[in-house]
PDB file of C-alpha atoms and ligand atoms in Angstrom:
ATOM      1  CA  MET Z   6      24.609   8.115  -5.392  1.00 80.00           C
ATOM      2  CA  PRO Z   7      24.832   6.200  -8.519  1.00 92.00           C
ATOM      3  CA  THR Z   8      21.899   3.995  -8.753  1.00 96.00           C
ATOM      4  CA  THR Z   9      21.821   0.884 -11.632  1.00 98.00           C
ATOM      5  CA  LEU Z  10      18.373  -0.141 -11.829  1.00 98.00           C
ATOM      6  CA  THR Z  11      18.055  -3.635 -14.518  1.00 98.00           C
ATOM      7  CA  VAL Z  12      15.388  -5.688 -15.821  1.00 98.00           C
ATOM      8  CA  LEU Z  13      15.586  -9.568 -14.414  1.00 98.00           C
ATOM      9  CA  VAL Z  14      11.943 -10.701 -15.597  1.00 98.00           C
ATOM     10  CA  GLU Z  15      10.133  -9.321 -18.273  1.00 98.00           C
ATOM     11  CA  ASN Z  16       7.964 -10.947 -21.220  1.00 97.00           C
ATOM     12  CA  THR Z  17      10.621 -10.314 -24.175  1.00 96.00           C
ATOM     13  CA  VAL Z  18      13.746 -11.086 -24.516  1.00 96.00           C
ATOM     14  CA  PRO Z  19      15.515  -9.152 -27.039  1.00 91.00           C
ATOM     15  CA  GLY Z  20      17.586 -10.703 -29.998  1.00 81.00           C
ATOM     16  CA  LYS Z  21      20.372 -10.068 -28.934  1.00 78.00           C
ATOM     17  CA  ALA Z  22      20.357 -11.673 -25.350  1.00 75.00           C
ATOM     18  CA  ASP Z  23      21.270 -14.552 -25.748  1.00 82.00           C
ATOM     19  CA  GLY Z  24      20.208 -17.528 -23.012  1.00 94.00           C
ATOM     20  CA  LEU Z  25      17.965 -15.358 -21.130  1.00 97.00           C
ATOM     21  CA  ILE Z  26      14.520 -16.340 -20.774  1.00 97.00           C
ATOM     22  CA  GLY Z  27      11.426 -14.665 -20.809  1.00 97.00           C
ATOM     23  CA  GLU Z  28       8.529 -14.837 -19.236  1.00 97.00           C
ATOM     24  CA  HIS Z  29       4.583 -13.129 -18.047  1.00 97.00           C
ATOM     25  CA  GLY Z  30       5.976 -11.070 -15.566  1.00 98.00           C
ATOM     26  CA  PHE Z  31       8.745  -8.839 -14.198  1.00 98.00           C
ATOM     27  CA  SER Z  32      11.347  -8.164 -11.642  1.00 98.00           C
ATOM     28  CA  LEU Z  33      13.630  -5.389 -11.460  1.00 98.00           C
ATOM     29  CA  PHE Z  34      16.981  -4.638  -9.398  1.00 98.00           C
ATOM     30  CA  LEU Z  35      18.092  -1.719  -7.950  1.00 98.00           C
ATOM     31  CA  GLU Z  36      22.054  -1.125  -7.130  1.00 98.00           C
ATOM     32  CA  ARG Z  37      23.260   1.236  -4.965  1.00 95.00           C
ATOM     33  CA  PRO Z  38      26.542   1.291  -3.012  1.00 92.00           C
ATOM     34  CA  ASN Z  39      25.272   0.232  -0.187  1.00 91.00           C
ATOM     35  CA  ARG Z  40      22.072  -0.834  -1.049  1.00 96.00           C
ATOM     36  CA  ARG Z  41      20.220  -3.536  -3.145  1.00 98.00           C
ATOM     37  CA  ILE Z  42      16.434  -4.181  -3.674  1.00 98.00           C
ATOM     38  CA  LEU Z  43      14.440  -6.621  -5.892  1.00 98.00           C
ATOM     39  CA  PHE Z  44      11.015  -5.009  -6.868  1.00 99.00           C
ATOM     40  CA  ASP Z  45       9.342  -8.039  -8.213  1.00 98.00           C
ATOM     41  CA  THR Z  46       9.803 -11.441  -8.383  1.00 98.00           C
ATOM     42  CA  GLY Z  47       8.528 -12.283 -11.844  1.00 98.00           C
ATOM     43  CA  ALA Z  48       6.060 -15.128 -12.541  1.00 98.00           C
ATOM     44  CA  GLY Z  49       8.380 -17.798 -10.890  1.00 98.00           C
ATOM     45  CA  THR Z  50      10.913 -19.562 -13.654  1.00 98.00           C
ATOM     46  CA  ALA Z  51      12.717 -16.501 -15.049  1.00 98.00           C
ATOM     47  CA  LEU Z  52      14.333 -14.818 -12.157  1.00 98.00           C
ATOM     48  CA  LEU Z  53      17.380 -17.033 -10.883  1.00 98.00           C
ATOM     49  CA  HIS Z  54      18.541 -18.167 -14.507  1.00 98.00           C
ATOM     50  CA  ASN Z  55      18.395 -14.253 -15.542  1.00 98.00           C
ATOM     51  CA  ALA Z  56      19.839 -12.555 -12.127  1.00 98.00           C
ATOM     52  CA  PRO Z  57      23.509 -14.606 -12.931  1.00 97.00           C
ATOM     53  CA  ARG Z  58      23.639 -14.322 -16.449  1.00 97.00           C
ATOM     54  CA  LEU Z  59      22.609 -10.314 -16.170  1.00 97.00           C
ATOM     55  CA  GLY Z  60      25.408 -10.734 -13.617  1.00 97.00           C
ATOM     56  CA  LYS Z  61      23.037  -9.976 -10.374  1.00 98.00           C
ATOM     57  CA  ASP Z  62      23.687 -11.728  -7.370  1.00 98.00           C
ATOM     58  CA  LEU Z  63      20.073 -12.141  -5.620  1.00 98.00           C
ATOM     59  CA  LYS Z  64      22.696 -12.548  -1.839  1.00 98.00           C
ATOM     60  CA  THR Z  65      23.231  -9.431  -2.083  1.00 98.00           C
ATOM     61  CA  ALA Z  66      19.828  -7.872  -1.798  1.00 98.00           C
ATOM     62  CA  ASP Z  67      18.799  -6.563   1.360  1.00 98.00           C
ATOM     63  CA  ALA Z  68      15.261  -6.393   1.294  1.00 98.00           C
ATOM     64  CA  ILE Z  69      11.614  -6.973  -1.490  1.00 99.00           C
ATOM     65  CA  VAL Z  70       9.338  -5.187  -2.856  1.00 99.00           C
ATOM     66  CA  LEU Z  71       6.438  -6.380  -3.814  1.00 98.00           C
ATOM     67  CA  SER Z  72       3.675  -4.190  -6.508  1.00 98.00           C
ATOM     68  CA  HIS Z  73       0.891  -5.936  -5.900  1.00 98.00           C
ATOM     69  CA  GLY Z  74      -0.029  -9.699  -4.865  1.00 98.00           C
ATOM     70  CA  HIS Z  75      -0.072 -10.744  -8.770  1.00 98.00           C
ATOM     71  CA  LYS Z  76       1.242 -14.157  -9.382  1.00 98.00           C
ATOM     72  CA  ASP Z  77       3.089 -12.535 -12.827  1.00 98.00           C
ATOM     73  CA  HIS Z  78       4.659 -10.378  -9.594  1.00 98.00           C
ATOM     74  CA  THR Z  79       5.201 -12.504  -6.589  1.00 98.00           C
ATOM     75  CA  GLY Z  80       5.759 -16.448  -8.543  1.00 98.00           C
ATOM     76  CA  GLY Z  81       8.996 -16.096  -8.151  1.00 98.00           C
ATOM     77  CA  LEU Z  82       9.447 -15.050  -3.829  1.00 98.00           C
ATOM     78  CA  ALA Z  83      10.009 -18.160  -3.249  1.00 98.00           C
ATOM     79  CA  ALA Z  84      12.511 -18.975  -5.181  1.00 98.00           C
ATOM     80  CA  ALA Z  85      14.119 -15.613  -4.440  1.00 98.00           C
ATOM     81  CA  LEU Z  86      14.054 -16.163  -0.292  1.00 98.00           C
ATOM     82  CA  GLY Z  87      15.734 -19.800  -1.263  1.00 98.00           C
ATOM     83  CA  ALA Z  88      18.329 -17.661  -3.045  1.00 98.00           C
ATOM     84  CA  ILE Z  89      18.927 -15.098  -0.902  1.00 98.00           C
ATOM     85  CA  GLY Z  90      18.922 -17.566   1.737  1.00 97.00           C
ATOM     86  CA  LYS Z  91      18.948 -15.168   4.609  1.00 97.00           C
ATOM     87  CA  ARG Z  92      15.793 -13.218   6.929  1.00 98.00           C
ATOM     88  CA  LEU Z  93      14.872  -9.845   5.017  1.00 98.00           C
ATOM     89  CA  PRO Z  94      12.145  -7.227   4.312  1.00 98.00           C
ATOM     90  CA  VAL Z  95       9.904  -7.551   2.049  1.00 98.00           C
ATOM     91  CA  TYR Z  96       7.645  -5.021   1.631  1.00 99.00           C
ATOM     92  CA  GLY Z  97       4.361  -4.573   0.331  1.00 98.00           C
ATOM     93  CA  HIS Z  98       0.349  -3.417   0.780  1.00 98.00           C
ATOM     94  CA  PRO Z  99      -1.332  -5.155   3.767  1.00 98.00           C
ATOM     95  CA  GLY Z 100      -3.625  -6.269   0.345  1.00 98.00           C
ATOM     96  CA  ILE Z 101      -0.911  -8.600  -1.363  1.00 98.00           C
ATOM     97  CA  PHE Z 102      -2.295 -11.894  -0.267  1.00 98.00           C
ATOM     98  CA  ALA Z 103      -6.193 -11.534  -0.958  1.00 97.00           C
ATOM     99  CA  ASP Z 104      -7.318 -13.970  -3.279  1.00 97.00           C
ATOM    100  CA  ARG Z 105      -7.635 -12.541  -6.246  1.00 97.00           C
ATOM    101  CA  PHE Z 106      -8.773 -13.775 -10.159  1.00 98.00           C
ATOM    102  CA  GLY Z 107      -8.534 -13.469 -14.108  1.00 97.00           C
ATOM    103  CA  LYS Z 108     -11.419 -14.138 -16.538  1.00 96.00           C
ATOM    104  CA  ARG Z 109     -10.212 -15.673 -19.404  1.00 94.00           C
ATOM    105  CA  ALA Z 110     -11.232 -15.564 -23.136  1.00 91.00           C
ATOM    106  CA  ASN Z 111     -13.485 -18.266 -22.118  1.00 95.00           C
ATOM    107  CA  GLY Z 112     -15.222 -16.985 -19.378  1.00 92.00           C
ATOM    108  CA  GLN Z 113     -13.589 -19.414 -16.806  1.00 95.00           C
ATOM    109  CA  MET Z 114     -11.621 -17.609 -13.476  1.00 95.00           C
ATOM    110  CA  GLN Z 115      -8.151 -18.239 -13.314  1.00 97.00           C
ATOM    111  CA  TYR Z 116      -6.624 -17.507 -10.133  1.00 97.00           C
ATOM    112  CA  ALA Z 117      -4.343 -15.087 -10.710  1.00 98.00           C
ATOM    113  CA  GLY Z 118      -3.006 -13.811  -6.948  1.00 98.00           C
ATOM    114  CA  LEU Z 119       0.116 -14.709  -4.495  1.00 98.00           C
ATOM    115  CA  PRO Z 120       1.196 -18.557  -4.791  1.00 98.00           C
ATOM    116  CA  PHE Z 121       2.462 -19.151  -1.663  1.00 98.00           C
ATOM    117  CA  LYS Z 122       1.496 -18.773   2.308  1.00 98.00           C
ATOM    118  CA  ARG Z 123       1.987 -15.727   4.409  1.00 98.00           C
ATOM    119  CA  GLU Z 124       3.787 -19.217   6.719  1.00 98.00           C
ATOM    120  CA  ALA Z 125       5.193 -20.656   4.339  1.00 98.00           C
ATOM    121  CA  LEU Z 126       7.426 -17.343   3.187  1.00 98.00           C
ATOM    122  CA  GLU Z 127       8.301 -16.304   6.398  1.00 98.00           C
ATOM    123  CA  GLY Z 128       9.470 -19.739   7.096  1.00 98.00           C
ATOM    124  CA  MET Z 129      11.922 -19.507   4.384  1.00 98.00           C
ATOM    125  CA  GLY Z 130      13.066 -15.668   5.589  1.00 98.00           C
ATOM    126  CA  ALA Z 131      10.242 -13.276   4.472  1.00 98.00           C
ATOM    127  CA  ALA Z 132      10.109 -10.375   7.312  1.00 98.00           C
ATOM    128  CA  PHE Z 133       6.807  -9.309   5.616  1.00 98.00           C
ATOM    129  CA  ASP Z 134       6.315  -4.790   6.445  1.00 98.00           C
ATOM    130  CA  LEU Z 135       2.962  -4.393   5.130  1.00 98.00           C
ATOM    131  CA  SER Z 136       1.794  -1.226   4.834  1.00 98.00           C
ATOM    132  CA  PRO Z 137      -0.538   1.168   2.945  1.00 98.00           C
ATOM    133  CA  ALA Z 138       1.470   4.698   3.497  1.00 98.00           C
ATOM    134  CA  PHE Z 139       3.835   6.316   1.120  1.00 98.00           C
ATOM    135  CA  ARG Z 140       6.714   5.384   3.403  1.00 98.00           C
ATOM    136  CA  GLU Z 141      10.462   5.923   2.694  1.00 98.00           C
ATOM    137  CA  ILE Z 142      12.552   2.224   2.318  1.00 98.00           C
ATOM    138  CA  ALA Z 143      15.887   3.783   2.003  1.00 97.00           C
ATOM    139  CA  PRO Z 144      17.526   6.647   1.381  1.00 96.00           C
ATOM    140  CA  GLY Z 145      15.825   8.496  -1.373  1.00 96.00           C
ATOM    141  CA  VAL Z 146      13.622   5.194  -2.346  1.00 98.00           C
ATOM    142  CA  ARG Z 147      10.123   5.766  -1.257  1.00 98.00           C
ATOM    143  CA  LEU Z 148       6.577   3.626  -1.726  1.00 98.00           C
ATOM    144  CA  THR Z 149       3.479   5.074  -2.843  1.00 98.00           C
ATOM    145  CA  GLY Z 150       1.267   3.143  -1.183  1.00 98.00           C
ATOM    146  CA  GLU Z 151      -1.962   2.957  -1.533  1.00 98.00           C
ATOM    147  CA  VAL Z 152      -2.797   4.844  -4.394  1.00 98.00           C
ATOM    148  CA  PRO Z 153      -5.590   7.584  -4.421  1.00 98.00           C
ATOM    149  CA  ARG Z 154      -7.732   7.199  -7.787  1.00 97.00           C
ATOM    150  CA  LYS Z 155      -8.872  10.483  -8.132  1.00 96.00           C
ATOM    151  CA  ASN Z 156     -10.526  10.499 -12.275  1.00 96.00           C
ATOM    152  CA  ALA Z 157     -12.786   9.330 -13.737  1.00 95.00           C
ATOM    153  CA  TYR Z 158     -10.904   7.820 -16.588  1.00 96.00           C
ATOM    154  CA  GLU Z 159      -8.553   5.296 -15.250  1.00 96.00           C
ATOM    155  CA  THR Z 160     -11.117   2.545 -15.498  1.00 90.00           C
ATOM    156  CA  GLY Z 161      -8.410  -0.283 -15.365  1.00 83.00           C
ATOM    157  CA  ASP Z 162      -8.726  -3.667 -16.408  1.00 90.00           C
ATOM    158  CA  SER Z 163     -11.748  -5.235 -16.717  1.00 91.00           C
ATOM    159  CA  HIS Z 164     -10.995  -8.735 -16.804  1.00 94.00           C
ATOM    160  CA  LEU Z 165      -9.961  -8.827 -13.131  1.00 96.00           C
ATOM    161  CA  PHE Z 166     -12.354  -9.989 -10.010  1.00 96.00           C
ATOM    162  CA  VAL Z 167     -11.947 -10.621  -6.323  1.00 97.00           C
ATOM    163  CA  PRO Z 168     -14.425 -12.805  -4.470  1.00 96.00           C
ATOM    164  CA  ARG Z 169     -16.642 -11.582  -2.456  1.00 94.00           C
ATOM    165  CA  GLY Z 170     -19.250 -13.800  -0.947  1.00 93.00           C
ATOM    166  CA  ASP Z 171     -20.720 -15.906  -3.349  1.00 93.00           C
ATOM    167  CA  THR Z 172     -19.834 -13.452  -6.207  1.00 95.00           C
ATOM    168  CA  MET Z 173     -17.225 -11.872  -8.206  1.00 96.00           C
ATOM    169  CA  GLU Z 174     -16.266  -7.693  -8.123  1.00 96.00           C
ATOM    170  CA  ARG Z 175     -13.719  -6.043 -10.181  1.00 96.00           C
ATOM    171  CA  ASP Z 176     -10.642  -6.282  -8.488  1.00 96.00           C
ATOM    172  CA  PRO Z 177     -10.411  -2.529  -6.984  1.00 95.00           C
ATOM    173  CA  PHE Z 178      -5.787  -3.360  -5.933  1.00 96.00           C
ATOM    174  CA  GLN Z 179      -5.865  -1.361  -3.250  1.00 97.00           C
ATOM    175  CA  ASP Z 180      -2.579  -3.480  -2.960  1.00 98.00           C
ATOM    176  CA  ASP Z 181      -0.790  -2.017  -6.256  1.00 98.00           C
ATOM    177  CA  LEU Z 182       2.311   0.408  -5.158  1.00 98.00           C
ATOM    178  CA  SER Z 183       4.510   1.982  -7.225  1.00 98.00           C
ATOM    179  CA  MET Z 184       8.582   2.539  -6.236  1.00 98.00           C
ATOM    180  CA  VAL Z 185      10.207   6.334  -6.493  1.00 98.00           C
ATOM    181  CA  VAL Z 186      13.979   6.450  -6.340  1.00 98.00           C
ATOM    182  CA  GLU Z 187      15.273  10.327  -6.526  1.00 97.00           C
ATOM    183  CA  ASP Z 188      18.341  11.246  -8.045  1.00 95.00           C
ATOM    184  CA  THR Z 189      20.027  14.682  -8.612  1.00 94.00           C
ATOM    185  CA  GLU Z 190      17.894  15.313 -11.631  1.00 94.00           C
ATOM    186  CA  GLY Z 191      14.500  14.378  -9.966  1.00 97.00           C
ATOM    187  CA  LEU Z 192      12.749  11.081  -9.558  1.00 98.00           C
ATOM    188  CA  THR Z 193      12.176   7.668 -11.391  1.00 98.00           C
ATOM    189  CA  LEU Z 194       9.189   6.016 -10.930  1.00 98.00           C
ATOM    190  CA  ILE Z 195       8.976   2.388 -11.189  1.00 98.00           C
ATOM    191  CA  LEU Z 196       5.605   0.197 -12.079  1.00 98.00           C
ATOM    192  CA  GLY Z 197       4.518  -3.288 -11.008  1.00 98.00           C
ATOM    193  CA  CYS Z 198       1.402  -3.151 -13.571  1.00 97.00           C
ATOM    194  CA  CYS Z 199       0.350   0.572 -12.264  1.00 97.00           C
ATOM    195  CA  HIS Z 200      -3.477  -1.217 -11.684  1.00 97.00           C
ATOM    196  CA  SER Z 201      -4.248   2.388  -9.998  1.00 97.00           C
ATOM    197  CA  GLY Z 202      -3.700   4.422 -13.340  1.00 97.00           C
ATOM    198  CA  LEU Z 203      -0.162   5.675 -14.508  1.00 98.00           C
ATOM    199  CA  VAL Z 204      -1.953   9.310 -13.745  1.00 98.00           C
ATOM    200  CA  ASN Z 205      -3.327   8.970 -10.743  1.00 98.00           C
ATOM    201  CA  THR Z 206       0.181   7.727  -9.693  1.00 98.00           C
ATOM    202  CA  LEU Z 207       2.331  10.691 -11.137  1.00 98.00           C
ATOM    203  CA  ASP Z 208      -0.708  13.230  -9.193  1.00 98.00           C
ATOM    204  CA  HIS Z 209       0.193  11.265  -5.831  1.00 98.00           C
ATOM    205  CA  VAL Z 210       3.807  11.474  -6.407  1.00 98.00           C
ATOM    206  CA  ARG Z 211       3.409  14.992  -7.060  1.00 98.00           C
ATOM    207  CA  ASP Z 212       0.985  15.512  -4.222  1.00 98.00           C
ATOM    208  CA  ARG Z 213       3.530  13.785  -1.619  1.00 98.00           C
ATOM    209  CA  LEU Z 214       7.088  14.946  -3.274  1.00 98.00           C
ATOM    210  CA  PRO Z 215       5.654  18.272  -4.432  1.00 97.00           C
ATOM    211  CA  GLY Z 216       8.803  19.951  -6.092  1.00 96.00           C
ATOM    212  CA  LYS Z 217      10.401  16.958  -7.644  1.00 97.00           C
ATOM    213  CA  PRO Z 218       9.708  16.368 -10.969  1.00 97.00           C
ATOM    214  CA  ILE Z 219       9.353  12.101 -12.227  1.00 98.00           C
ATOM    215  CA  HIS Z 220      11.823  12.731 -15.597  1.00 97.00           C
ATOM    216  CA  THR Z 221      11.466   8.808 -16.134  1.00 98.00           C
ATOM    217  CA  VAL Z 222       8.934   5.819 -15.825  1.00 98.00           C
ATOM    218  CA  ILE Z 223      10.211   2.508 -16.374  1.00 98.00           C
ATOM    219  CA  GLY Z 224       7.932  -0.657 -15.529  1.00 98.00           C
ATOM    220  CA  GLY Z 225       3.996  -2.076 -16.691  1.00 97.00           C
ATOM    221  CA  THR Z 226       1.528   0.328 -17.350  1.00 96.00           C
ATOM    222  CA  HIS Z 227      -1.232  -1.457 -18.121  1.00 95.00           C
ATOM    223  CA  LEU Z 228      -1.997   0.311 -20.785  1.00 93.00           C
ATOM    224  CA  GLY Z 229      -2.520  -2.435 -23.229  1.00 88.00           C
ATOM    225  CA  PHE Z 230      -5.240  -3.394 -21.518  1.00 85.00           C
ATOM    226  CA  ALA Z 231      -7.043   0.094 -20.725  1.00 85.00           C
ATOM    227  CA  PRO Z 232      -9.966   1.719 -22.687  1.00 87.00           C
ATOM    228  CA  PRO Z 233      -8.460   3.679 -25.493  1.00 89.00           C
ATOM    229  CA  GLU Z 234      -9.779   7.417 -23.191  1.00 92.00           C
ATOM    230  CA  GLN Z 235      -6.879   6.530 -20.496  1.00 93.00           C
ATOM    231  CA  LEU Z 236      -4.193   5.743 -23.325  1.00 93.00           C
ATOM    232  CA  ARG Z 237      -5.231   9.431 -24.544  1.00 95.00           C
ATOM    233  CA  GLN Z 238      -5.403  11.276 -20.892  1.00 96.00           C
ATOM    234  CA  THR Z 239      -2.296   9.629 -20.046  1.00 96.00           C
ATOM    235  CA  ILE Z 240      -0.205  11.052 -23.170  1.00 96.00           C
ATOM    236  CA  ALA Z 241      -1.420  14.049 -22.470  1.00 97.00           C
ATOM    237  CA  THR Z 242      -0.572  14.048 -19.196  1.00 97.00           C
ATOM    238  CA  LEU Z 243       2.869  12.454 -19.562  1.00 97.00           C
ATOM    239  CA  ARG Z 244       3.428  15.490 -22.432  1.00 96.00           C
ATOM    240  CA  ASP Z 245       2.453  18.217 -19.755  1.00 96.00           C
ATOM    241  CA  ARG Z 246       4.514  16.650 -17.280  1.00 95.00           C
ATOM    242  CA  GLN Z 247       7.741  16.500 -19.381  1.00 94.00           C
ATOM    243  CA  VAL Z 248       8.588  13.081 -18.458  1.00 97.00           C
ATOM    244  CA  ARG Z 249      11.568  12.205 -20.727  1.00 97.00           C
ATOM    245  CA  HIS Z 250      12.045   8.660 -20.130  1.00 97.00           C
ATOM    246  CA  LEU Z 251       9.479   6.215 -20.466  1.00 98.00           C
ATOM    247  CA  GLY Z 252      10.621   2.155 -20.353  1.00 97.00           C
ATOM    248  CA  LEU Z 253       8.092   0.291 -21.410  1.00 97.00           C
ATOM    249  CA  SER Z 254       7.846  -2.746 -20.005  1.00 96.00           C
ATOM    250  CA  HIS Z 255       5.567  -5.862 -19.574  1.00 96.00           C
ATOM    251  CA  CYS Z 256       1.888  -5.129 -19.303  1.00 94.00           C
ATOM    252  CA  THR Z 257       1.606  -2.262 -21.419  1.00 94.00           C
ATOM    253  CA  GLY Z 258       0.801  -4.128 -24.474  1.00 90.00           C
ATOM    254  CA  LEU Z 259       2.296  -3.866 -28.103  1.00 91.00           C
ATOM    255  CA  GLN Z 260      -0.438  -1.631 -29.706  1.00 93.00           C
ATOM    256  CA  ALA Z 261      -0.180   0.873 -26.612  1.00 94.00           C
ATOM    257  CA  GLY Z 262       3.380   0.575 -26.681  1.00 95.00           C
ATOM    258  CA  ALA Z 263       3.645   1.789 -30.749  1.00 95.00           C
ATOM    259  CA  HIS Z 264       1.032   4.201 -29.797  1.00 95.00           C
ATOM    260  CA  LEU Z 265       3.519   6.055 -27.329  1.00 97.00           C
ATOM    261  CA  ALA Z 266       6.703   5.277 -29.409  1.00 97.00           C
ATOM    262  CA  ALA Z 267       5.148   7.696 -31.487  1.00 97.00           C
ATOM    263  CA  GLU Z 268       3.530   9.789 -29.657  1.00 96.00           C
ATOM    264  CA  PHE Z 269       6.847  10.179 -27.356  1.00 97.00           C
ATOM    265  CA  GLY Z 270       9.791   9.173 -29.831  1.00 97.00           C
ATOM    266  CA  ASP Z 271      13.595   8.662 -29.138  1.00 97.00           C
ATOM    267  CA  ALA Z 272      12.060   9.113 -25.629  1.00 97.00           C
ATOM    268  CA  VAL Z 273      10.512   5.694 -25.448  1.00 98.00           C
ATOM    269  CA  THR Z 274      12.421   2.814 -24.965  1.00 97.00           C
ATOM    270  CA  PHE Z 275      11.197  -0.986 -24.181  1.00 95.00           C
ATOM    271  CA  CYS Z 276      12.733  -2.028 -21.068  1.00 96.00           C
ATOM    272  CA  ASN Z 277      13.091  -5.882 -21.727  1.00 97.00           C
ATOM    273  CA  VAL Z 278      14.788  -8.765 -20.076  1.00 97.00           C
ATOM    274  CA  GLY Z 279      18.704  -7.525 -19.349  1.00 96.00           C
ATOM    275  CA  TYR Z 280      17.159  -3.580 -19.723  1.00 97.00           C
ATOM    276  CA  SER Z 281      19.933  -1.839 -17.630  1.00 97.00           C
ATOM    277  CA  VAL Z 282      19.983   1.805 -16.712  1.00 97.00           C
ATOM    278  CA  THR Z 283      22.408   4.074 -14.192  1.00 96.00           C
ATOM    279  CA  LEU Z 284      21.252   7.503 -13.017  1.00 94.00           C
ATOM    280  CA  ASP Z 285      23.475   9.175 -10.414  1.00 86.00           C
TER     281      ASP Z 285
HETATM  282 FE1  LIG K   1       1.184  -7.703 -14.248  1.00 71.71          FE
HETATM  283 FE1  LIG K   2      -1.059  -6.882 -12.859  1.00 71.71          FE
END
């Protein structure tokens, strides 16, 4: 079944893409003959601007997936629900509504969580279907659910926090999930920020779908915020798993992206606003 994936929101607009806008965030539209899924919604400004200019009608969406609660992935949710104009399932992890913060360079904590109340979103049509489980949400489209942390080197971003009583603790990102799309050749892994770690996520999918190779990875890897050892181990694992296409977006960062492009050559694509691929 042909599946088209199109990046609607990302940090960067390629030079040839007149009239589109970039913002710090991510959103991707999945289209199959009988199914359309909006994966993340960006930060709130770019989604409704870019979607029609890329020929995508959000009204046709059957479901929304939220990769995690960060506002650069959920900030466009109210606008998306308004544009879609009907009740539809919104899939995610039960932890998406947690308060969360990012520490700025000046030491101040800035709110970084989902910027809407659940009740308000439900009033706009969101039928939340929240679960930590690995599950299939449409034929051949699965969510990883909560990703087990199995290695010592994917330590994540040290600037992201959740409140615990009077103090702030490192955000454990239990709500971070990715989407897995199956085609005749194997699997495509679609990431929001991949705060769980790309190796942890690849391992989890391999454990849950043994014998089905991941040939493509698209989305934010968060490697730009990770320690060098994590980047080294990630490169070694991507080589070992023979991932053929690496579509880097969003929080991968320019330096980590350049490093991966140097390692993997033509296998790397920068998936900015308007990037589109069709899988068989
Ligand atoms: Fe992000
Ligand atoms: Fe994030």
